[in-house]
Structure formats: structure tokens, C-alpha cells
């Protein structure tokens, strides 16, 4: 066995072998090694049903799946190894209008990434699937490119392709331990000897947590039991074959939570059942291979019945075999593909529940990331660092079982599922609840999404369209605009960067200038090497050598890991985690100064406390850091305080603010207001797929300040000409829905861009969207169209910040308020 390699891949399932194949394809073939403790495919891969569903609501996963299908079509020709790709198509049924809305929203994402999907009527469904009972159907969608593959053959073909490029595969070689030397090199110890390497990829399927334990990583993956059954042949299916008719598409009845396809003249039925338990909670037995569990027919029964009523012929054949195997899961059902946190050059390709479908794309992006230093598509949806320490074993069990049972439920954009909640709560949680808060969860934190007032039921109302909470938000926005509102943003990620090297470190990490004055605040972006936007920080200068950084709560591990991995190795810069120690209450609205002044002795006038500055003040007797910034475009302060004092501040404000009309507002109102200000958000308008200039962040980029991370690529891209440009759009003639993001933007019927986000702006009384378009169509006044839930609406490019473009309210120009 080799003793030295650039990359060691652990795990010979389809996911690990695809990573090896793609590294070899990028030219590293002579230097990459895969270790498999048993035979290739002896984990989950051998018993997978092999379906390749393109359908996925995530922008990242959609692109990963699309790549896979395109690759799989070519593998047989490339390697000479048949992969059994049956491109039979995929038909998804809808039994109600909400399901159709889900399909329309999915189709929008599909269109913008170039996946072909057609809408079909019940009559067309019958033509495609003559054995289907179309009663109760309202329509469906059809992917003609979709189908299924033989997972073991696919893996062997990828292995052949990798070996042909020099890669080595060592079977029957178990990884026992992994260590990183101070030099950064990894030592992978196996039962056949040791290998030193620069990078390790963990692709160990159901063993993910065991592999993580070897280096002290708590990987948020726990598998769930998943079953499918194979029937005896059915004469009608055999007859169809005999008549030379093509195989029918894979059929999915989402509302019955099952899929059905032909298999050797019979059927395969795969359900996603309620009550399927997590398995291998502490990892499988090290010797486990080709392992299946006892089938649970009771769990299958409701789905068998649903399938029998939809396809009566299915009820006419006996069950030949039931497979019950472990399927890896994460709390949101998407895999984790990318760098591990806290360690360098350890890569995760784990948590795949559709691993046959995702393996190709996952290997492709991982190879780009490792060899070239960055992925080429926005991988936020599959980023390993999108979870945090809160994802404990108990949380994973609750969430993964819930996610599995919900694979086929309607994925509403505002869906907030209950399992594993509440988990992380701000001290004011109960107070907010009493005031009517309806909560959502991000990064484990409970955050008020909106407030049920005026006798409304304190229950969320999920929809693709404007729903019950629309009017509640209108009231929250109105009160924040006329009086004063309070928003709990404790979930913000917070940290301190300090030490003699702090300023020069931050100066290199961000494209903007580091705030110079004490108490100065700047909005700053950390770019990646390609000039795309990786992270957004609000940075406040606390002291000469100390900076306080605030970023999106959901991206805490990602943002902080990015900073930590770039710290100089000489102890001149310290990173201090502050998220759990500091709470944040945001006070916003024209009466916010008047209110804050009632509980503080500090002069809060424009002259004494200007916009974009911070000061240490006291609220009552509690010392806080007040920052005159917000994300909603009103006069206001973010009050950053020691977590234990939150309720003192909360009570003091509500006591003093009653006659001023103080009311809480939630995240959804904030989102509506930020759209009116054209404020960008990481993960939608800001992404590694777009340069900081394409996201129109010019005023936060200072190319003349000297070198910074991503500067060269950013400037090269600018000189070559932007490929996209971020615009704000006003959508007309729509009264029951708004853009949700990933909507196609069209000019003369041609797709020329995609909306990144959208919603209703109550202060401007207009439906708004932000989106990326071709630069020549970015001029204000340009008339475009936007597709929203299957219909096209006029969309006009308008100047940024349709509400208060001059920031007069934020700056309180006349000093009129207070
Ligand atoms: C019943 C069922 C049906 C499914 N149907 C589909 C489907 O239709 N479509 C689809 O896309 N997906 C399907 N899946 C999911 C799919 O099987 C998995 O997502 C996929 O196989 C994951 O591949 P992998 O390479 O990540 O894991 P695995 O195939 O489990 O491979 C991991 C490998 O790592 C090895 N390993 C672990 N630890 C070590 C170590 N210490 N040293 C060396 N080697 C190690 C293991 O031996 C194993 O071979 C199904 C799953 C189940 C259970």
C-alpha cells in the first residue's frame, strides 16, 4: 500500500468513489487513494433503489443533481462499464392546489438552473401511465431526463474511470485512526499500514459519526431506517414489454408519500413512512457490511394501500422481497459536502439520503474545492458548517426522523417544523410568547417570526401565497414606521477579533476599510479567492486592537470558521466567540430615540450619536453597547448586552414605551422592510457565485486600500466585465402572492436572470423582488417579466431602495424624531 498521497478518500460507496473519480479527472490521479474496509458498495450503496430524482427545492442540491445525471449518461461510453441508466422519466402527481404551488416554485428553480420540467394534466398523466387511476388528481410534473440507475454498476464505472487516471483503490483496508501533525499533514492509520496525506475526504455513509470521532468532530449525521419492496411480476407489465412498449416513468404520489417503478415485470414501491426510527445511533458495528434490518410491514401498510388505490394493478401482485436499510440523514435532509470546521483540509462528503443521485455532483464540487481552492457553485445548501454544536445526538434523532417522514410533504417556504424545539432560547422568549410571538428556528435559536395580535390564533399559516400572517406583518411594519418596534436578534453570530495583529488581519479579510474611529461601524464583506461574497460582517471598533463582529445567526459556524482558518499562526490575533454571551434587542422607528432617551442618560441626539456609530451606554442601570444601525431602514439602535440582563432591558423598554406605541415585530416584518431598502442577504443576493461588484456592493469595496482576500480575482472579473447585475424590481398586477426567490426573470420570453428574493413592501405598498439579470438589462426603467407560481407578471427595474432612497429616516436628517 502507498504511504503518501495528496488525498485519501475513506469509503468505497458511490459517494467516495465519485470523489476519487473527480479528483483524478482534475489531474490528481497519480496522487489519490481510496480506502474501503470491505468491498466497494458494501455500505448503503448496494441496496439503493437507484432512483435519480432531479426534483429538489434547494438551489445547491438542484445543481448537484443536474450535474450527476449529465455525467451518468456519459459513463458507459467513457469507461466501457454499463451503468444500467434507464432514462424512463419521472412523473410526480398533485392532489391539491398547494401541491401544484410547490411544483410551480420548484419549476422556477429548475428553470433557472436549466433543468427541464413539464406540467401535465390528469389526461396527460393517463397517457404516460395508463395503469394509473387519475381520480382526485389536479395535475402533475414530468421530468423526461430522470430515471434510475444500477448503483453498484455506477460505482464500478466511476472506479474504472478513476483507476484509468491513476487513482488507487485499496479494498479490505479499514481506517482505524486519523491524526493531524503540527505541520498540517494527516496521518491515516489503517489495518494495512499508515498513509500520510495533505487532505482527507470522509465518505463513510452510516459511519460518519464514527469517522468524525477519530478527530473529535461531532458530525450531524444519523441514519434512519428506509424500506422499499419488490413485487412479483404483473401480467399487464409483462404484456407491455411483450408489445414493445417503453417502460413507464417512475411514478411519485407525493401526497401519499410513495414512489413506484417497474422492476423485472413487477413493481418497486418505496414509501417515506411516519415513525421510521433512527438507526446506528452510535454507529454500525465496525464489521457491518451489506446489512439490512427486519422489515416493518405495519409501517408500510398505509403506503401500500395508497399505492393500490392509485395503481390498482399494484394490489394484484404478491410482495417478493422487502429491503429495510440505513439511509444517512441530516436535520434538513440535505447532505454535507465541503470542509469540516476547526480543522484544515478535512473534507466531509456525508449525510447523503439521495446519494446515488448526488454522488456525481458532490464529487465534482469537492474536487474543484480541493484542487482549485473554491467550489464553482453556491454550496450553502449543503455546507457542512450550516449546523452547529446545538445539533446534539438527541436533536439529530428528533430532527432526522421528522425530516425523513416529511420527504414528501409540501415544502412551504415558511415551513417551521416542530421536532427538537424549543432548543436555544433568548431570555425574552417567554415574554415574546406572551406578546403573541409565533416562532421559527434558525441555527437552533427560537426567533419570533411574527406576532399574532387582535384575536389571531398563535399558530403559523404556511403557504406559497400571502397567508394569514400577511396582515399581521402589515401591522408590525406600520407600527415600526409610525411609532417604534422591538425585534429580538439575539441569534446573531457574534465574536471579537483582538490583539496587535487584529487590524491588519481584518484589513486582509474584508473588502471594505476597517473602521478607524473608536465606536465606528462598517458593513464589511469577506470574499472568497474568486471575488465572490463569502460572509458579511458588521464590524465595530471597540478599542485600538479590538473589533466586535456581527453576522447572520444561521451562518455562525461558517463565518467564524472562515475567520479562524485564516488567523495568522503567531498568536498576534485572538478570536473570541460571543454568541451565547451577548443578546441583541433592536429598537427601530421614529420614536426609538425618544424611548431610548427615557431609559438612558446618554445624549442620543444626531450630533452626539450619529448614524453608523456605537457607544457604550446604560439602559437603566444595565451597561450595553448601542449601535446606531439596523436592517429595516428606520431610526434606531441595536442594543447589544450581556445575555443575563436581557429581561431587565426588555422590561425597562416596554414600561417606558407604552405611550409611544412600542410593539414587538418579527423576522418576517424585518425581511419585508429590508427588501424595500434593497438590503442584500448572504445566501441569496450575496453568494460565491456572484462577485461583490455583481451584487452591486461597490460602496463597500475599497480596491485602493491594498491587498485583500479575493481582490485580484475581483478586479480581473471587473475588468473582464460583469456577467450579472443585482437589481431591485417592482412586480405589477399580482395580488395574492410574491416572489419567493429562484424565480425566472424574462425578457421577450427568454430567461435573462433569476430573482434571489422577494416579498411585499408594506411601506411602498408594492410587490418587490431582488434579482440577478444580464448587465445590459439592469438600467432602472427596464421592463422585464417575472414568473411567480406558474404565471408571468410585469416586473420593472427600479433604483435601489424604493423606500427612502436617501436614508433620511435612518439618519433622521431633520433631527425631527425625539
Ligand atoms: C433502502 C434504500 C433505498 C435507497 N434508494 C435510493 C435511491 O433510489 N436513490 C438515491 O439516490 N439514493 C437511495 N438511497 C440512498 C443511498 O443508498 C445512499 O445515499 C448512498 O448509497 C450513500 O453512499 P455513500 O457512499 O455515502 O455511503 P455507503 O454506500 O454506505 O459507503 C460508505 C462506505 O464507507 C466504508 N467505511 C466506513 N467506515 C470506514 C472505515 N473506517 N474505513 C474504511 N472504510 C469505511 C463502508 O464500508 C462503506 O462501504 C437508498 C438507501 C436505502 C437504505
CSV table of N, CA, C and O in Angstrom, one decimal, residues 52-54 64-74 85 87 145-147 357:
chain,number,residue,atom,x,y,z
A,52,UNK,N,-33.1,8.5,-9.5
A,52,UNK,CA,-32.3,9.7,-9.7
A,52,UNK,C,-33.2,10.9,-9.8
A,52,UNK,O,-33.3,11.6,-10.8
A,53,UNK,N,-33.9,11.2,-8.7
A,53,UNK,CA,-34.8,12.3,-8.8
A,53,UNK,C,-34.2,13.7,-9.0
A,53,UNK,O,-33.3,14.1,-8.1
A,54,UNK,N,-34.5,14.4,-10.0
A,54,UNK,CA,-34.0,15.8,-10.2
A,54,UNK,C,-34.6,16.7,-9.2
A,54,UNK,O,-34.1,17.8,-8.8
A,64,UNK,N,-26.3,20.1,-8.1
A,64,UNK,CA,-25.6,18.9,-7.9
A,64,UNK,C,-26.2,17.7,-8.6
A,64,UNK,O,-25.6,17.0,-9.3
A,65,UNK,N,-27.6,17.6,-8.4
A,65,UNK,CA,-28.3,16.5,-9.1
A,65,UNK,C,-28.2,16.6,-10.6
A,65,UNK,O,-28.1,15.6,-11.3
A,66,UNK,N,-28.4,17.8,-11.1
A,66,UNK,CA,-28.3,18.0,-12.6
A,66,UNK,C,-27.0,17.5,-13.1
A,66,UNK,O,-27.0,16.8,-14.1
A,67,UNK,N,-25.9,17.9,-12.5
A,67,UNK,CA,-24.6,17.5,-12.9
A,67,UNK,C,-24.5,16.0,-13.0
A,67,UNK,O,-24.0,15.4,-13.9
A,68,UNK,N,-25.0,15.3,-11.9
A,68,UNK,CA,-24.9,13.9,-11.8
A,68,UNK,C,-25.5,13.2,-13.0
A,68,UNK,O,-24.9,12.3,-13.6
A,69,UNK,N,-26.8,13.6,-13.3
A,69,UNK,CA,-27.5,13.0,-14.4
A,69,UNK,C,-26.7,13.1,-15.7
A,69,UNK,O,-26.6,12.2,-16.5
A,70,UNK,N,-26.2,14.3,-15.9
A,70,UNK,CA,-25.5,14.5,-17.2
A,70,UNK,C,-24.2,13.6,-17.2
A,70,UNK,O,-23.9,13.1,-18.3
A,71,UNK,N,-23.6,13.5,-16.1
A,71,UNK,CA,-22.4,12.7,-16.0
A,71,UNK,C,-22.7,11.2,-16.3
A,71,UNK,O,-22.1,10.5,-17.1
A,72,UNK,N,-23.8,10.7,-15.6
A,72,UNK,CA,-24.1,9.3,-15.6
A,72,UNK,C,-24.4,8.8,-17.1
A,72,UNK,O,-24.1,7.7,-17.4
A,73,UNK,N,-24.9,9.8,-17.8
A,73,UNK,CA,-25.3,9.4,-19.2
A,73,UNK,C,-24.0,9.1,-20.0
A,73,UNK,O,-24.1,8.4,-21.0
A,74,UNK,N,-22.9,9.7,-19.6
A,74,UNK,CA,-21.7,9.5,-20.4
A,74,UNK,C,-20.7,8.4,-19.9
A,74,UNK,O,-19.8,8.1,-20.6
A,85,UNK,N,-28.4,2.8,-16.8
A,85,UNK,CA,-29.2,4.0,-16.6
A,85,UNK,C,-30.5,3.9,-17.5
A,85,UNK,O,-30.4,3.9,-18.7
A,87,UNK,N,-33.5,5.8,-18.5
A,87,UNK,CA,-34.0,7.2,-18.5
A,87,UNK,C,-35.5,7.2,-18.9
A,87,UNK,O,-35.9,7.6,-19.9
A,145,UNK,N,-35.9,13.6,-18.3
A,145,UNK,CA,-34.4,13.2,-18.2
A,145,UNK,C,-34.2,12.3,-17.1
A,145,UNK,O,-33.1,11.8,-16.9
A,146,UNK,N,-35.1,12.2,-16.2
A,146,UNK,CA,-35.0,11.5,-14.9
A,146,UNK,C,-35.0,10.0,-15.2
A,146,UNK,O,-35.2,9.5,-16.3
A,147,UNK,N,-34.8,9.2,-14.1
A,147,UNK,CA,-34.9,7.8,-14.3
A,147,UNK,C,-34.3,7.0,-13.1
A,147,UNK,O,-34.3,7.5,-12.0
A,357,UNK,N,-28.1,9.8,-6.5
A,357,UNK,CA,-28.3,11.0,-7.3
A,357,UNK,C,-27.3,12.1,-7.1
A,357,UNK,O,-26.8,12.7,-8.0
